[in-house]
Coordinates of C-alpha atoms (C1' of nucleotides) and ligand atoms in Angstrom, one line a residue:
Chain A
M1 CA -43.0 -85.0 80.1
A2 CA -42.2 -87.0 77.0
Q3 CA -44.8 -86.3 74.4
A4 CA -46.7 -89.1 73.0
Q5 CA -44.7 -90.2 70.0
T6 CA -46.5 -91.4 66.9
L7 CA -44.7 -94.2 65.3
S8 CA -44.6 -95.0 61.6
R9 CA -45.6 -98.4 60.4
N10 CA -42.1 -99.9 60.2
Q11 CA -41.1 -98.3 63.5
Q12 CA -44.1 -99.8 65.2
I13 CA -43.5 -103.3 63.7
V14 CA -39.9 -103.2 64.8
L15 CA -40.7 -101.9 68.3
D16 CA -43.4 -104.5 68.7
I17 CA -41.0 -107.3 68.1
I18 CA -38.4 -105.9 70.4
E19 CA -40.9 -105.3 73.2
K20 CA -42.3 -108.8 72.9
S21 CA -38.8 -110.4 73.1
K22 CA -37.5 -111.7 76.4
G23 CA -34.0 -110.8 75.5
P24 CA -32.0 -108.5 73.3
L25 CA -32.5 -108.9 69.5
K26 CA -30.1 -108.5 66.7
A27 CA -31.0 -106.4 63.6
Y28 CA -30.9 -109.3 61.3
S29 CA -32.9 -111.5 63.5
I30 CA -35.5 -108.7 63.6
L31 CA -35.3 -108.6 59.8
F32 CA -36.0 -112.4 59.5
N33 CA -38.9 -112.0 61.8
V34 CA -40.7 -109.3 59.9
Q35 CA -40.3 -110.5 56.3
K36 CA -43.8 -111.8 56.4
K37 CA -44.9 -108.2 57.0
G38 CA -43.3 -107.0 53.8
I39 CA -40.0 -105.7 55.2
N40 CA -37.2 -107.1 53.2
A41 CA -34.1 -105.1 53.6
P42 CA -31.6 -104.3 56.4
Q43 CA -32.0 -100.6 55.7
Q44 CA -35.6 -100.7 56.7
I45 CA -34.7 -102.3 60.0
Y46 CA -31.7 -100.0 60.8
R47 CA -33.7 -96.9 60.0
A48 CA -36.5 -97.9 62.4
L49 CA -33.9 -98.8 65.0
D50 CA -32.2 -95.4 64.7
K51 CA -35.4 -93.6 65.2
L52 CA -36.5 -95.7 68.1
I53 CA -33.2 -95.1 69.8
E54 CA -33.6 -91.4 69.2
M55 CA -37.0 -91.5 70.8
G56 CA -35.7 -93.5 73.8
K57 CA -38.0 -96.4 73.1
I58 CA -35.1 -98.9 72.7
H59 CA -31.5 -99.1 73.6
K60 CA -28.5 -100.6 71.8
I61 CA -26.4 -103.0 73.9
E62 CA -23.1 -102.1 72.4
S63 CA -21.2 -105.1 73.6
K64 CA -23.6 -107.4 71.8
N65 CA -24.8 -105.4 68.8
A66 CA -28.3 -106.0 70.0
F67 CA -31.4 -104.0 70.9
V68 CA -33.7 -104.0 73.9
A69 CA -36.8 -102.2 74.7
C70 CA -36.6 -99.4 77.3
R71 CA -38.2 -100.6 80.5
S72 CA -37.3 -97.5 82.5
S73 CA -38.2 -93.9 82.7
D74 CA -35.1 -92.7 84.3
C75 CA -32.9 -93.0 81.3
E76 CA -33.9 -89.6 79.9
I77 CA -34.1 -90.6 76.2
S78 CA -31.0 -92.7 76.2
K79 CA -28.7 -90.1 77.8
A80 CA -28.0 -92.2 80.8
T81 CA -28.2 -96.0 80.3
A82 CA -27.0 -98.9 82.4
F83 CA -27.4 -102.6 81.9
S84 CA -26.6 -105.8 83.6
I85 CA -25.7 -108.5 81.2
C86 CA -25.3 -112.2 82.0
E87 CA -22.3 -113.7 80.3
S88 CA -23.8 -117.1 80.2
C89 CA -27.4 -116.8 79.1
E90 CA -27.5 -113.5 77.2
M91 CA -30.0 -112.0 79.6
V92 CA -30.0 -108.2 79.7
D93 CA -31.6 -106.1 82.3
E94 CA -31.9 -102.4 82.3
I95 CA -30.7 -100.9 85.6
S96 CA -32.8 -98.1 86.8
D97 CA -31.1 -96.7 89.9
A98 CA -31.5 -93.0 90.6
K99 CA -28.4 -92.8 92.7
L100 CA -26.2 -94.4 90.2
S101 CA -27.7 -92.3 87.4
K102 CA -27.2 -89.1 89.4
Y103 CA -23.7 -90.1 90.4
L104 CA -22.6 -90.7 86.8
S105 CA -24.5 -87.8 85.3
S106 CA -22.6 -85.4 87.6
F107 CA -19.3 -87.1 87.1
N108 CA -16.8 -84.9 85.3
H109 CA -13.6 -85.8 83.9
R110 CA -10.5 -83.9 84.9
K111 CA -9.5 -83.2 81.4
G112 CA -12.1 -80.6 80.9
M113 CA -14.7 -82.7 79.1
K114 CA -18.3 -82.1 79.8
F115 CA -20.3 -85.2 79.4
K116 CA -23.7 -85.3 77.7
R117 CA -24.4 -89.0 77.8
F118 CA -23.1 -92.3 79.2
N119 CA -23.6 -96.0 78.8
L120 CA -22.6 -98.5 81.4
E121 CA -22.6 -102.2 81.0
F122 CA -22.1 -104.6 83.9
F123 CA -21.2 -108.3 83.2
G124 CA -21.6 -111.3 85.4
L125 CA -23.7 -114.3 86.0
C126 CA -27.4 -113.9 86.6
K127 CA -29.3 -115.7 89.4
K128 CA -30.2 -118.6 87.2
C129 CA -26.7 -119.1 85.7
K130 CA -24.7 -118.8 88.8
Chain B
M1 CA 1.3 -107.6 90.4
A2 CA 0.9 -108.3 86.8
Q3 CA 3.6 -110.6 85.6
A4 CA 5.7 -109.6 82.7
Q5 CA 3.9 -111.1 79.7
T6 CA 5.8 -112.3 76.8
L7 CA 4.1 -111.5 73.6
S8 CA 4.2 -113.4 70.3
R9 CA 5.4 -111.8 67.2
N10 CA 2.0 -110.9 65.8
Q11 CA 0.8 -109.8 69.2
Q12 CA 3.8 -107.4 69.5
I13 CA 3.3 -106.0 66.1
V14 CA -0.4 -105.3 66.7
L15 CA 0.3 -103.8 70.2
D16 CA 3.0 -101.6 68.8
I17 CA 0.7 -100.0 66.3
I18 CA -2.1 -99.5 68.8
E19 CA 0.3 -98.0 71.3
K20 CA 1.8 -95.6 68.7
S21 CA -1.6 -94.4 67.6
K22 CA -3.1 -91.2 69.0
G23 CA -6.6 -92.5 68.8
P24 CA -8.6 -95.7 68.7
L25 CA -7.8 -98.0 65.8
K26 CA -10.1 -100.3 64.0
A27 CA -9.2 -103.9 63.2
Y28 CA -9.0 -103.5 59.5
S29 CA -7.1 -100.3 59.7
I30 CA -4.5 -102.2 61.8
L31 CA -4.5 -104.9 59.1
F32 CA -3.8 -102.4 56.3
N33 CA -0.9 -101.0 58.4
V34 CA 0.8 -104.3 59.0
Q35 CA 0.6 -105.9 55.6
K36 CA 4.2 -104.8 54.9
K37 CA 5.1 -107.0 57.9
G38 CA 3.6 -110.1 56.3
I39 CA 0.3 -110.1 58.1
N40 CA -2.4 -110.5 55.5
A41 CA -5.6 -111.8 57.0
P42 CA -8.2 -110.5 59.5
Q43 CA -7.9 -113.6 61.6
Q44 CA -4.3 -112.8 62.4
I45 CA -5.4 -109.3 63.7
Y46 CA -8.4 -110.5 65.6
R47 CA -6.4 -113.3 67.3
A48 CA -3.8 -110.9 68.4
L49 CA -6.4 -108.4 69.6
D50 CA -8.2 -111.1 71.6
K51 CA -5.1 -112.0 73.4
L52 CA -4.0 -108.5 74.1
I53 CA -7.5 -107.8 75.6
E54 CA -7.2 -110.8 77.8
M55 CA -3.8 -109.6 79.0
G56 CA -5.2 -106.2 79.7
K57 CA -2.8 -104.5 77.2
I58 CA -5.6 -103.0 75.2
H59 CA -9.3 -102.3 75.5
K60 CA -12.1 -102.4 73.0
I61 CA -14.2 -99.3 72.7
E62 CA -17.5 -101.1 72.2
S63 CA -19.4 -98.2 70.8
K64 CA -16.8 -97.7 68.1
N65 CA -15.6 -101.2 67.4
A66 CA -12.1 -99.9 67.9
F67 CA -9.2 -100.6 70.1
V68 CA -7.0 -98.5 72.4
A69 CA -3.9 -99.2 74.4
C70 CA -4.3 -99.4 78.2
R71 CA -2.8 -96.3 79.8
S72 CA -3.9 -97.1 83.3
S73 CA -3.1 -99.6 85.9
D74 CA -6.4 -99.3 87.8
C75 CA -8.3 -101.3 85.3
E76 CA -7.3 -104.7 86.7
I77 CA -6.9 -106.6 83.4
S78 CA -10.0 -105.1 81.8
K79 CA -12.4 -105.8 84.7
A80 CA -13.2 -102.2 85.3
T81 CA -12.9 -99.9 82.3
A82 CA -14.1 -96.4 81.7
F83 CA -13.6 -94.1 78.8
S84 CA -14.5 -90.6 77.7
I85 CA -15.3 -90.3 74.1
C86 CA -15.5 -87.1 72.0
E87 CA -18.5 -87.3 69.7
S88 CA -16.9 -84.9 67.3
C89 CA -13.2 -85.8 66.9
E90 CA -13.2 -89.5 67.8
M91 CA -10.8 -88.8 70.7
V92 CA -10.9 -91.5 73.4
D93 CA -9.4 -91.1 76.8
E94 CA -9.2 -93.9 79.5
I95 CA -10.6 -92.7 82.8
S96 CA -8.6 -93.7 85.7
D97 CA -10.5 -92.7 88.8
A98 CA -10.1 -94.8 91.9
K99 CA -13.3 -93.6 93.4
L100 CA -15.4 -94.2 90.4
S101 CA -13.9 -97.6 89.9
K102 CA -14.5 -98.5 93.5
Y103 CA -18.0 -97.2 93.4
L104 CA -18.9 -99.2 90.4
S105 CA -17.0 -102.3 91.4
S106 CA -19.1 -102.5 94.6
F107 CA -22.3 -101.7 92.9
N108 CA -24.7 -104.6 93.1
H109 CA -27.8 -105.0 91.3
R110 CA -31.0 -105.7 93.2
K111 CA -31.9 -108.7 91.1
G112 CA -29.3 -110.9 92.7
M113 CA -26.6 -110.6 90.1
K114 CA -23.0 -110.4 91.2
F115 CA -21.0 -108.4 88.8
K116 CA -17.5 -109.5 87.6
R117 CA -16.8 -106.7 85.2
F118 CA -18.0 -103.4 83.9
N119 CA -17.4 -101.1 81.0
L120 CA -18.5 -97.4 81.1
E121 CA -18.4 -95.0 78.1
F122 CA -19.0 -91.3 78.5
F123 CA -19.8 -89.2 75.5
G124 CA -19.4 -85.5 75.0
L125 CA -17.3 -82.9 73.4
C126 CA -13.6 -82.6 74.3
K127 CA -11.9 -79.4 75.1
K128 CA -10.8 -78.8 71.6
C129 CA -14.2 -79.5 70.0
K130 CA -16.4 -77.6 72.4
Chain C
dT1 C1' 11.4 -137.4 72.1
dA2 C1' 7.1 -137.5 73.1
dA3 C1' 2.9 -134.9 74.3
dC4 C1' 0.5 -130.7 74.6
dA5 C1' -0.6 -126.1 74.2
dT6 C1' 0.0 -122.0 71.6
dC7 C1' 0.7 -119.4 67.7
dT8 C1' 0.6 -119.0 62.7
dG9 C1' -1.0 -118.8 57.8
dT10 C1' -4.7 -119.3 54.7
dT11 C1' -9.1 -119.5 52.3
dA12 C1' -13.7 -118.9 52.7
dT13 C1' -17.8 -117.0 54.6
dA14 C1' -20.8 -115.0 58.2
dA15 C1' -22.7 -111.1 60.5
dT16 C1' -23.3 -106.2 61.0
dA17 C1' -24.1 -101.8 58.9
dT18 C1' -24.3 -98.0 55.4
dA19 C1' -24.6 -95.6 50.5
dA20 C1' -27.3 -94.0 47.1
dC21 C1' -31.4 -93.1 44.6
dA22 C1' -36.3 -93.2 43.3
dT23 C1' -40.8 -93.0 45.2
dT24 C1' -44.6 -92.5 48.6
dT25 C1' -46.8 -90.9 52.7
dT26 C1' -47.6 -87.6 56.2
dA27 C1' -48.1 -83.2 58.2
dA28 C1' -48.3 -78.2 57.9
dC29 C1' -49.7 -74.1 55.7
dC30 C1' -52.1 -71.1 52.5
Chain D
dG1 C1' -58.6 -78.5 48.4
dG2 C1' -53.8 -77.5 46.6
dT3 C1' -48.9 -76.6 47.6
dT4 C1' -45.0 -77.5 49.9
dA5 C1' -41.5 -79.6 52.9
dA6 C1' -40.2 -83.2 55.9
dA7 C1' -40.3 -87.9 57.0
dA8 C1' -40.7 -92.5 55.8
dT9 C1' -40.4 -96.2 52.4
dG10 C1' -38.7 -99.6 49.0
dT11 C1' -34.8 -101.3 46.6
dT12 C1' -30.2 -102.6 44.9
dA13 C1' -25.7 -102.6 45.9
dT14 C1' -21.8 -102.5 48.8
dA15 C1' -18.9 -101.6 52.9
dT16 C1' -17.3 -103.0 57.3
dT17 C1' -16.7 -106.0 61.1
dA18 C1' -15.9 -110.7 62.6
dT19 C1' -15.6 -115.8 62.7
dA20 C1' -15.2 -120.8 60.9
dA21 C1' -12.3 -124.4 59.6
dC22 C1' -8.2 -126.6 58.6
dA23 C1' -3.2 -127.3 58.1
dG24 C1' 1.2 -126.5 59.6
dA25 C1' 4.9 -124.5 62.7
dT26 C1' 6.8 -123.3 67.1
dG27 C1' 7.4 -123.6 71.9
dT28 C1' 7.2 -125.5 76.5
dT29 C1' 7.3 -129.3 79.7
dA30 C1' 8.0 -134.0 81.2
Ligands
ZN201 ZN1 -34.2 -97.0 79.1
ZN202 ZN1 -27.8 -116.0 82.9
ZN203 ZN1 -6.8 -99.9 81.0
ZN204 ZN1 -13.0 -83.7 70.2

DNA sequence: TAACATCTGTTATAATATAACATTTTAACC
DNA sequence: GGTTAAAATGTTATATTATAACAGATGTTA
């Protein structure tokens, strides 16, 4: 079981904002939102983001350079992540599908590489936008 | 069948460099490499990259902000891409696996989203680095 | 030769991310 | 408590990645 992580002040502030957000947030938009709390520099945001990712509390959506809170427990501390992304409205949804995760986790490339981690991003139009 | 695409001068220059490279290339490293050919500005690189991606000649490795030539014909003009990425040496290899591609192309999310495209990135250590 | 789309060149700037260093807080140990 | 080491913080500066905006050239197509 994942042990209860105790977050530092800045980590908690950043996580709170990401968790409250309906969609993915960019680092600088997080920064602008926390300046009232005394966080003034990108470094402070990026350091918190890095730790939160390590802990599996958030994920980075690589194709958008944006961050979402983890809503799943299948993703094993960010070792196996999958998202569906609407190309129209920016919506991102974490896919939590045990079969998919198992299928990909056991996938092995011919060329002798043993995978430790994967990230999968699906793109399309969400219900609302289609 | 993909029709023979005719490339513009800048597109051809950029594609040549990417195809000759053993690993993924970053936009600004491409830029520095083509300044002798009279290309001086990032815009010129990014415009060529955009078109080459549209044509399916190259892919962007999102987790690295870098570009590789397409070595596959399964990826259907960038609608279904998968890569294995070595976390140690930067090596990137395009995965061309019909079963994987079919499995993911037919994957449908519960929440009513119909996918048009996916990108999958596996991470690990390559043969040499492990 | 129009008309239109595409590509080019250029300058400027926006957006994303890290380096480096000094200091403070926290947690663990004696 | 006092000592230490690790983690987190604050700060300034800078590096890296990407786009905006505009003018001109080239190239189809009718
Ligand atoms: Zn998750
Ligand atoms: Zn949508
Ligand atoms: Zn390809
Ligand atoms: Zn390697």
